[in-house]
CSV table of C-alpha atoms in Angstrom, one decimal:
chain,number,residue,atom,x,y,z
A,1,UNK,CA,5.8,26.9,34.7
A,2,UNK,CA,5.8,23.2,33.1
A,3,UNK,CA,8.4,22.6,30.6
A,4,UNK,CA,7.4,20.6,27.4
A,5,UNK,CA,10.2,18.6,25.9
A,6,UNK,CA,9.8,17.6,22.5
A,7,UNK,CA,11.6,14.9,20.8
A,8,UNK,CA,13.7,16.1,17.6
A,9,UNK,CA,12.2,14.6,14.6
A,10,UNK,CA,13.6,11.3,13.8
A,11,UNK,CA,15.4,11.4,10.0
A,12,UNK,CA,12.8,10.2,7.0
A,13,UNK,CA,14.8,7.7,4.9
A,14,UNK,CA,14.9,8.6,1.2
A,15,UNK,CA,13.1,5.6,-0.9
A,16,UNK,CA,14.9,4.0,-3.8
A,17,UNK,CA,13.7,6.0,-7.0
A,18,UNK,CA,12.7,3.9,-10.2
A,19,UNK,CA,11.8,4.5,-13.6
A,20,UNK,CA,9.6,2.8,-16.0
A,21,UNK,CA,9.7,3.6,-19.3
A,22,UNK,CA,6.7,1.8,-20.5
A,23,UNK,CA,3.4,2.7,-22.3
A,24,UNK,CA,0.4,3.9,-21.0
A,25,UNK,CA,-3.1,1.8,-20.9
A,26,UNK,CA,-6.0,3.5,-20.4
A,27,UNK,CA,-7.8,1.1,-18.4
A,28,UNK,CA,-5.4,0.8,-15.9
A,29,UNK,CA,-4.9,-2.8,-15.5
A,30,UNK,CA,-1.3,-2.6,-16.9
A,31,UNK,CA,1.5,-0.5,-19.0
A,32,UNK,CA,2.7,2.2,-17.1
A,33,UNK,CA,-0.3,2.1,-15.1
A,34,UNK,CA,0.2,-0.7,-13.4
A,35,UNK,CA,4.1,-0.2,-12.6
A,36,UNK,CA,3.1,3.1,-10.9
A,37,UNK,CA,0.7,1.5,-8.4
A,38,UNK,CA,3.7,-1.9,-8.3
A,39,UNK,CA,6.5,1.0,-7.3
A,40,UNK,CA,4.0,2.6,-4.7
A,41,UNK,CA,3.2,-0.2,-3.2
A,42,UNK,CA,6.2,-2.0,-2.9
A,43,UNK,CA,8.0,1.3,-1.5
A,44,UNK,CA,10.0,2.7,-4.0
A,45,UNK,CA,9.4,6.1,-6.0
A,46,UNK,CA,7.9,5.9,-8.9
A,47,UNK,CA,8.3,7.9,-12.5
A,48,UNK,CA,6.7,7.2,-16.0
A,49,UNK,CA,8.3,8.3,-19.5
A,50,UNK,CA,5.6,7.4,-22.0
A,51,UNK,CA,6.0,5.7,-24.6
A,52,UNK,CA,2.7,5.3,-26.3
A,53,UNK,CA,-0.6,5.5,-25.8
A,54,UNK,CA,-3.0,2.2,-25.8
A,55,UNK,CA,-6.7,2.2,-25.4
A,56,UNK,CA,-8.6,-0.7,-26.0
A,57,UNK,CA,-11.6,-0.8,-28.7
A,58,UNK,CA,-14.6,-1.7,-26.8
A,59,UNK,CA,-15.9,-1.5,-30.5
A,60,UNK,CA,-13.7,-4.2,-32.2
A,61,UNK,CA,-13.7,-7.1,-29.7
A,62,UNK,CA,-11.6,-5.0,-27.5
A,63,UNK,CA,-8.6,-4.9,-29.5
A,64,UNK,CA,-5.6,-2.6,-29.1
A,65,UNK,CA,-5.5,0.8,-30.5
A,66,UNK,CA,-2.3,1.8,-30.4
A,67,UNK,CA,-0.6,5.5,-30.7
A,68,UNK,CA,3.3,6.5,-30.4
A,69,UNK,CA,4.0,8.8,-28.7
A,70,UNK,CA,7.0,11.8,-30.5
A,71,UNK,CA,10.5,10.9,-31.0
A,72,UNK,CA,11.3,14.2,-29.3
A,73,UNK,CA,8.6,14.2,-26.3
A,74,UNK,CA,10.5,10.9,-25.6
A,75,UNK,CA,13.5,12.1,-25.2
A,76,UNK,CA,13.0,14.9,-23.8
A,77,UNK,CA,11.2,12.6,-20.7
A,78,UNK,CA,14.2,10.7,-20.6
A,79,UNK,CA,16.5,13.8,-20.4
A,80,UNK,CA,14.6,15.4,-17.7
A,81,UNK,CA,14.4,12.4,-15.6
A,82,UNK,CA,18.1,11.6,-16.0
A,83,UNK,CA,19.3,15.4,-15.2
A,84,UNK,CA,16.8,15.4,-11.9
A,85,UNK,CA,17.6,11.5,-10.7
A,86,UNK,CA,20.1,10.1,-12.7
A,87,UNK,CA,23.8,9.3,-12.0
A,88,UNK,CA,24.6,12.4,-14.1
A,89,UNK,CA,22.1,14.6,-12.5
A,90,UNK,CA,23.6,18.2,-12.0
A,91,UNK,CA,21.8,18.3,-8.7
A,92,UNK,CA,24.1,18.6,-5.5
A,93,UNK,CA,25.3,15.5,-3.9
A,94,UNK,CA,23.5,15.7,-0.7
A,95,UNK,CA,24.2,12.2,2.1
A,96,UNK,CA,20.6,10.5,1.9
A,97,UNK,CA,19.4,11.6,-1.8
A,98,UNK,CA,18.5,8.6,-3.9
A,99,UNK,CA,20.2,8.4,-7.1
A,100,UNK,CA,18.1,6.5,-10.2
A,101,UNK,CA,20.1,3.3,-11.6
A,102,UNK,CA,17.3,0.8,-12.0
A,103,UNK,CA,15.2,0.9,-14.5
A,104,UNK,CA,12.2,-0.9,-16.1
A,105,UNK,CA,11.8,-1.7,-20.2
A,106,UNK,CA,7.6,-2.1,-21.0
A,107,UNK,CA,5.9,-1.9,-24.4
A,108,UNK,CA,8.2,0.0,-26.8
A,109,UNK,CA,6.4,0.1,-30.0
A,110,UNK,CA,8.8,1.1,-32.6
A,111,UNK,CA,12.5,0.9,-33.9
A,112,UNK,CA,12.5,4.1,-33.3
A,113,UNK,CA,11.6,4.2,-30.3
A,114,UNK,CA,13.7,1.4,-29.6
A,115,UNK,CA,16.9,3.2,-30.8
A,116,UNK,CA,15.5,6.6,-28.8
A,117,UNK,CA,15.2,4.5,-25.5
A,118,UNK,CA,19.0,2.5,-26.1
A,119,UNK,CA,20.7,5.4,-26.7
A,120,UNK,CA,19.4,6.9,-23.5
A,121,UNK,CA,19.7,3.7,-21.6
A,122,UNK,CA,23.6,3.2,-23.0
A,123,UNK,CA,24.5,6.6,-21.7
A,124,UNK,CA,22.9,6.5,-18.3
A,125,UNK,CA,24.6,3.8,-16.6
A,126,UNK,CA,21.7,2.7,-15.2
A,127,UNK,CA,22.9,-0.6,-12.5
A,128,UNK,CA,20.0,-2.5,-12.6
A,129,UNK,CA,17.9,-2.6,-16.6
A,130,UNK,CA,14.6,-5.1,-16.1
A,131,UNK,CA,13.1,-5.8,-19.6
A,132,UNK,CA,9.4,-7.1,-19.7
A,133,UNK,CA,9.9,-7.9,-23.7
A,134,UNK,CA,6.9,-7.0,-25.2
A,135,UNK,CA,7.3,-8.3,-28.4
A,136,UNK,CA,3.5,-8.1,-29.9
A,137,UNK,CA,1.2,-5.3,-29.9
A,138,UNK,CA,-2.0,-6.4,-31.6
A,139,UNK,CA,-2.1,-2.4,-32.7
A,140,UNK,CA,0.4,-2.9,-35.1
A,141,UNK,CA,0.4,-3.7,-38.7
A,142,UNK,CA,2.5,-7.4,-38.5
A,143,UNK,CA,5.9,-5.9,-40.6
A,144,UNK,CA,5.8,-3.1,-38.3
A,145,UNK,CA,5.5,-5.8,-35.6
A,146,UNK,CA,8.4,-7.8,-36.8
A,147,UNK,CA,10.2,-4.8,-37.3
A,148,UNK,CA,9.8,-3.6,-33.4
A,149,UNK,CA,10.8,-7.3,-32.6
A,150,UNK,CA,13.7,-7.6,-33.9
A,151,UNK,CA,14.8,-4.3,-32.7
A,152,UNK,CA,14.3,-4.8,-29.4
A,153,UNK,CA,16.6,-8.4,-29.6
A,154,UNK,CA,19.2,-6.2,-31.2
A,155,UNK,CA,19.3,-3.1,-29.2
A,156,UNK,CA,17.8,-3.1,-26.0
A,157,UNK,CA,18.1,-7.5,-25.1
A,158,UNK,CA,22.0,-6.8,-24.4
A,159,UNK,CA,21.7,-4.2,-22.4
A,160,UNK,CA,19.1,-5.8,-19.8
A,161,UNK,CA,20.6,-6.9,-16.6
A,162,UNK,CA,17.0,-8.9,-15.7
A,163,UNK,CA,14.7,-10.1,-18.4
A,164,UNK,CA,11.0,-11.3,-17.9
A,165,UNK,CA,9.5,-13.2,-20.9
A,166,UNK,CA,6.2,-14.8,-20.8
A,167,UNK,CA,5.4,-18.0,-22.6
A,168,UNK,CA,5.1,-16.3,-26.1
A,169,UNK,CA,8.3,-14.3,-25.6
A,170,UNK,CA,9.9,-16.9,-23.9
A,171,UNK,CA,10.0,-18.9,-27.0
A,172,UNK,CA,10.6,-16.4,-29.2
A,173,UNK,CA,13.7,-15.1,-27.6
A,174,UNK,CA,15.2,-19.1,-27.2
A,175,UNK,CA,14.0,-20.8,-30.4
A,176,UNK,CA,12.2,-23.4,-28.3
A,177,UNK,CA,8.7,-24.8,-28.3
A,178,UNK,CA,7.6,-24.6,-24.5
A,179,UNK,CA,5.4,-27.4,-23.5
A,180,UNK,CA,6.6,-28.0,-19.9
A,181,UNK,CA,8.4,-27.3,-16.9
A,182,UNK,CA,11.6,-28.7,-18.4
A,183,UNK,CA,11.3,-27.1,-21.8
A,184,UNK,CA,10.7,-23.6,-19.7
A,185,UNK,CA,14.2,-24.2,-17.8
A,186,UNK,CA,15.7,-24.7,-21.2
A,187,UNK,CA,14.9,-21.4,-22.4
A,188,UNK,CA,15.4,-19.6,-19.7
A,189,UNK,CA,19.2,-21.2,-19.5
A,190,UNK,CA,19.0,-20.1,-24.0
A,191,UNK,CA,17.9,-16.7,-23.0
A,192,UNK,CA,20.5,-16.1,-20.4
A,193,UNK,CA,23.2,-17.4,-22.8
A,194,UNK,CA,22.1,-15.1,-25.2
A,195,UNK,CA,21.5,-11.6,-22.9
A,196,UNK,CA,24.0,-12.4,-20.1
A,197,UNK,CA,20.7,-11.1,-17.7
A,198,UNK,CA,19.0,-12.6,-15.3
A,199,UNK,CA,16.0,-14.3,-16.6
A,200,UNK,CA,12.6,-15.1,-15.3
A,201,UNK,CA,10.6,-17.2,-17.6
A,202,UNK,CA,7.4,-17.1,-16.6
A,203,UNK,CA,5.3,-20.0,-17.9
A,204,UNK,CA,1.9,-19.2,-15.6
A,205,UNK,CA,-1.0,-20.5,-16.6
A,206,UNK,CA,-0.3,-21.7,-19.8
A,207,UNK,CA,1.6,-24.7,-18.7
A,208,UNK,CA,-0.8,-27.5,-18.0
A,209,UNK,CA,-0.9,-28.7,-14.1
A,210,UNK,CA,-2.7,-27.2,-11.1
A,211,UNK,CA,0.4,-24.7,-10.4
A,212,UNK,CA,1.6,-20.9,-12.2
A,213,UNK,CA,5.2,-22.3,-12.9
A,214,UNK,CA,8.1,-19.6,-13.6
A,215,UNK,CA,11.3,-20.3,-13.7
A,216,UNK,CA,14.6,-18.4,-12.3
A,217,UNK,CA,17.9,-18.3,-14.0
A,218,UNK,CA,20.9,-16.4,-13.9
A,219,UNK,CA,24.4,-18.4,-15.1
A,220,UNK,CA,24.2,-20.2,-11.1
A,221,UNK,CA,21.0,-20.7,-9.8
A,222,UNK,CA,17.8,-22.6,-11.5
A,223,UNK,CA,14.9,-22.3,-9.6
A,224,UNK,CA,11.2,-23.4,-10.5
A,225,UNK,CA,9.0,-20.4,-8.4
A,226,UNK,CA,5.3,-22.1,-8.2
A,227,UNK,CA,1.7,-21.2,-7.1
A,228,UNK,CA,-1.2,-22.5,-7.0
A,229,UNK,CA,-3.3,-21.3,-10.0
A,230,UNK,CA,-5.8,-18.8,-9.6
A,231,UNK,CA,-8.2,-19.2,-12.6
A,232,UNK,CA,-7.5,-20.7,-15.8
A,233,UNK,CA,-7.3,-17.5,-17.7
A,234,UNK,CA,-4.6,-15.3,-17.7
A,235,UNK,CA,-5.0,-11.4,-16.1
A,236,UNK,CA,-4.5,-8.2,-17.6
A,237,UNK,CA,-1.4,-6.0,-15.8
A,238,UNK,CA,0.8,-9.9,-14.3
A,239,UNK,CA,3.6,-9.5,-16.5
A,240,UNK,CA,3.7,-5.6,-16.1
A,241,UNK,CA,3.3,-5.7,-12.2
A,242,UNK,CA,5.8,-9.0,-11.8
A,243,UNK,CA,9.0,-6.9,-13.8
A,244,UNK,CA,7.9,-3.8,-12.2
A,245,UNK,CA,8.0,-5.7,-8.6
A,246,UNK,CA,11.4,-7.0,-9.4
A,247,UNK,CA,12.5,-3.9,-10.5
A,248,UNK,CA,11.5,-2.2,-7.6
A,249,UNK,CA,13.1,-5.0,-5.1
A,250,UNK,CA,16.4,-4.6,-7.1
A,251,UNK,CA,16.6,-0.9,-6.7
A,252,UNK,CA,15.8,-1.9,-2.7
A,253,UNK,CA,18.7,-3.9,-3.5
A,254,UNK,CA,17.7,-7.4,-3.1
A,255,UNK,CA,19.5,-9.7,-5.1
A,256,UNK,CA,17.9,-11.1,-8.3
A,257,UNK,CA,16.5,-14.3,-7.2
A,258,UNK,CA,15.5,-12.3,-4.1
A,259,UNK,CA,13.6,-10.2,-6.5
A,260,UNK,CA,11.8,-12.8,-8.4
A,261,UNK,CA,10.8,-14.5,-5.3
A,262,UNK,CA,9.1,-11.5,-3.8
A,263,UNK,CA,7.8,-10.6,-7.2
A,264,UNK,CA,6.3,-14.2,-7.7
A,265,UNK,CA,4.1,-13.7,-4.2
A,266,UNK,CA,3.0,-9.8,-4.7
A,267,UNK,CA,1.6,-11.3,-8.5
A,268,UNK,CA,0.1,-14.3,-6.9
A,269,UNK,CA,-1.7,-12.0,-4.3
A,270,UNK,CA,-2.8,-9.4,-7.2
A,271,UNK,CA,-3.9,-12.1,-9.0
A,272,UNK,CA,-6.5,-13.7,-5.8
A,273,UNK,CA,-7.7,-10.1,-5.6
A,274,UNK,CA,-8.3,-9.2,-9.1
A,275,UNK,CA,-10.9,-6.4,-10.2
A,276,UNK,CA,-13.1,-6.9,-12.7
A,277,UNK,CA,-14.9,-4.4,-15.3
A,278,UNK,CA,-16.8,-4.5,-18.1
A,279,UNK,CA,-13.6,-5.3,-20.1
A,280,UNK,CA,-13.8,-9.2,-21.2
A,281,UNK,CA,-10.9,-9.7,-18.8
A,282,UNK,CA,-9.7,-9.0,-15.2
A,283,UNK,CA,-6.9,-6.5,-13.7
A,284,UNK,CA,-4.8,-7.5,-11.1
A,285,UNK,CA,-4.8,-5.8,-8.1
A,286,UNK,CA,-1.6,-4.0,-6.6
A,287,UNK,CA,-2.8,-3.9,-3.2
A,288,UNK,CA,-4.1,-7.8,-3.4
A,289,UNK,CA,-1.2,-8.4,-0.5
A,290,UNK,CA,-2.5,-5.9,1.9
């Protein structure tokens, strides 16, 4: 009789969980969409809590049409996620069982849902909080857009550990017209020394020169992250899939810089390998790096 030996099973390391709490876009080019696909691919586990709901109006020059979603559906996302994965979860304490303290900020839409997603976000001691500050939704009636603005400075800005403005939200949060490479590291210093957090000002392709410039600050370190440009025109899901990729390096626990660098290249790579549609603009591709 031959014996058979079998080797035991080696153990499966738990991936890092993060959340997104972001809205959804129904082409899937960005919103929560895109984070999904930016947490799978970059080897974290993934969950959604909705928002709103944006589909684009091939009708209307493809402009936003924009629903919120309930208060109460909101919050009761947030309260499930946080009791299964959260650092108050009721769930046994077991060696190897990730615990959720990183967490990405996407479209908002509201004061209200601005004060539903702070109040959650002050009570969950989350570790790591990445804000993509979307401060425009063409959806929106412009009070209602200044409204959502300025709640999102007040409430959820000081609680972000990591902040990723683009160009437009890069001068609104500092006050500063953005023309260059210089005028980009002085708002990112402004937004630092108003949130405390990590910034990543990302000036892409809206800085004139042959390179995407962002820039990297956080109190020590100012670093300029460059690429070559890939087009002229700027692609639907970057921003999303860039905080997304640093949120999922932070939860990995790469240190913010570390984050932004490695968040810079998987963009740049999405970007190469973009998809196109029938849409009057390109997706990035999460997978462009494969």
């Amino acid at each position: 009789m031959t014996s058979v030996s079998v080797a035991a099973p080696q153990p499966v390391t738990a991936p890092a969980v993060v959340l997104t709490i972001a809205g959804s876009e129904a082409t899937g080019g960005a919103g929560a969409q895109a984070d999904l696909k930016t947490f799978q691919e970059l080897g974290v586990f993934g969950i959604a809590n909705l928002t709103c709901i944006v589909s684009f109006n091939p009708n209307d020059s493809w402009n936003h049409r924009f629903v919120p979603v309930d208060q109460q559906v909101i919050a009761d996302q947030l309260e499930a996620t946080t009791a299964a994965y959260g650092p108050s979860s009721s769930a046994p304490s077991e060696p190897g069982r990730p615990v959720l303290d990183t967490v990405k900020i996407g479209m908002l839409g509201s004061p209200a849902t601005i004060a539903t997603v702070a109040d959650a976000l002050a009570a969950g001691r989350f570790e790591n909080v990445v804000l993509d500050p979307v401060l425009i939704c063409k959806g929106q009636e412009p009070g209602h857009a200044l409204d959502t603005d300025q709640a999102l400075k007040a409430q959820i800005l000081p609680l972000a550990t990591f902040v990723t403005p683009n160009h437009f939200e890069a001068e609104s949060l500092s006050g500063l017209d953005i023309t260059d490479v210089e005028s980009l590291k002085a708002a990112a210093i402004r937004i630092y020394e108003l949130s405390g957090a990590a910034v990543l000002a990302k000036g892409g392709v809206r800085l004139e020169g042959p390179d995407a410039v962002d820039v990297f600050y956080d109190g020590e370190t100012l670093e300029v992250l460059s690429a070559p440009k890939v087009g002229e025109v700027a692609v639907s899901g970057a921003g999303c899939s860039l905080a997304a990729a640093v949120t999922a390096e932070l939860a990995k626990g790469a240190t913010p810089l570390e984050a932004a660098r490695t968040a810079k290249e998987f963009v740049t790579a999405g970007i190469r390998n973009r998809v196109a549609s029938g849409a009057p603009f390109d997706a990035l591709w999460q997978g462009g790096a494969r």
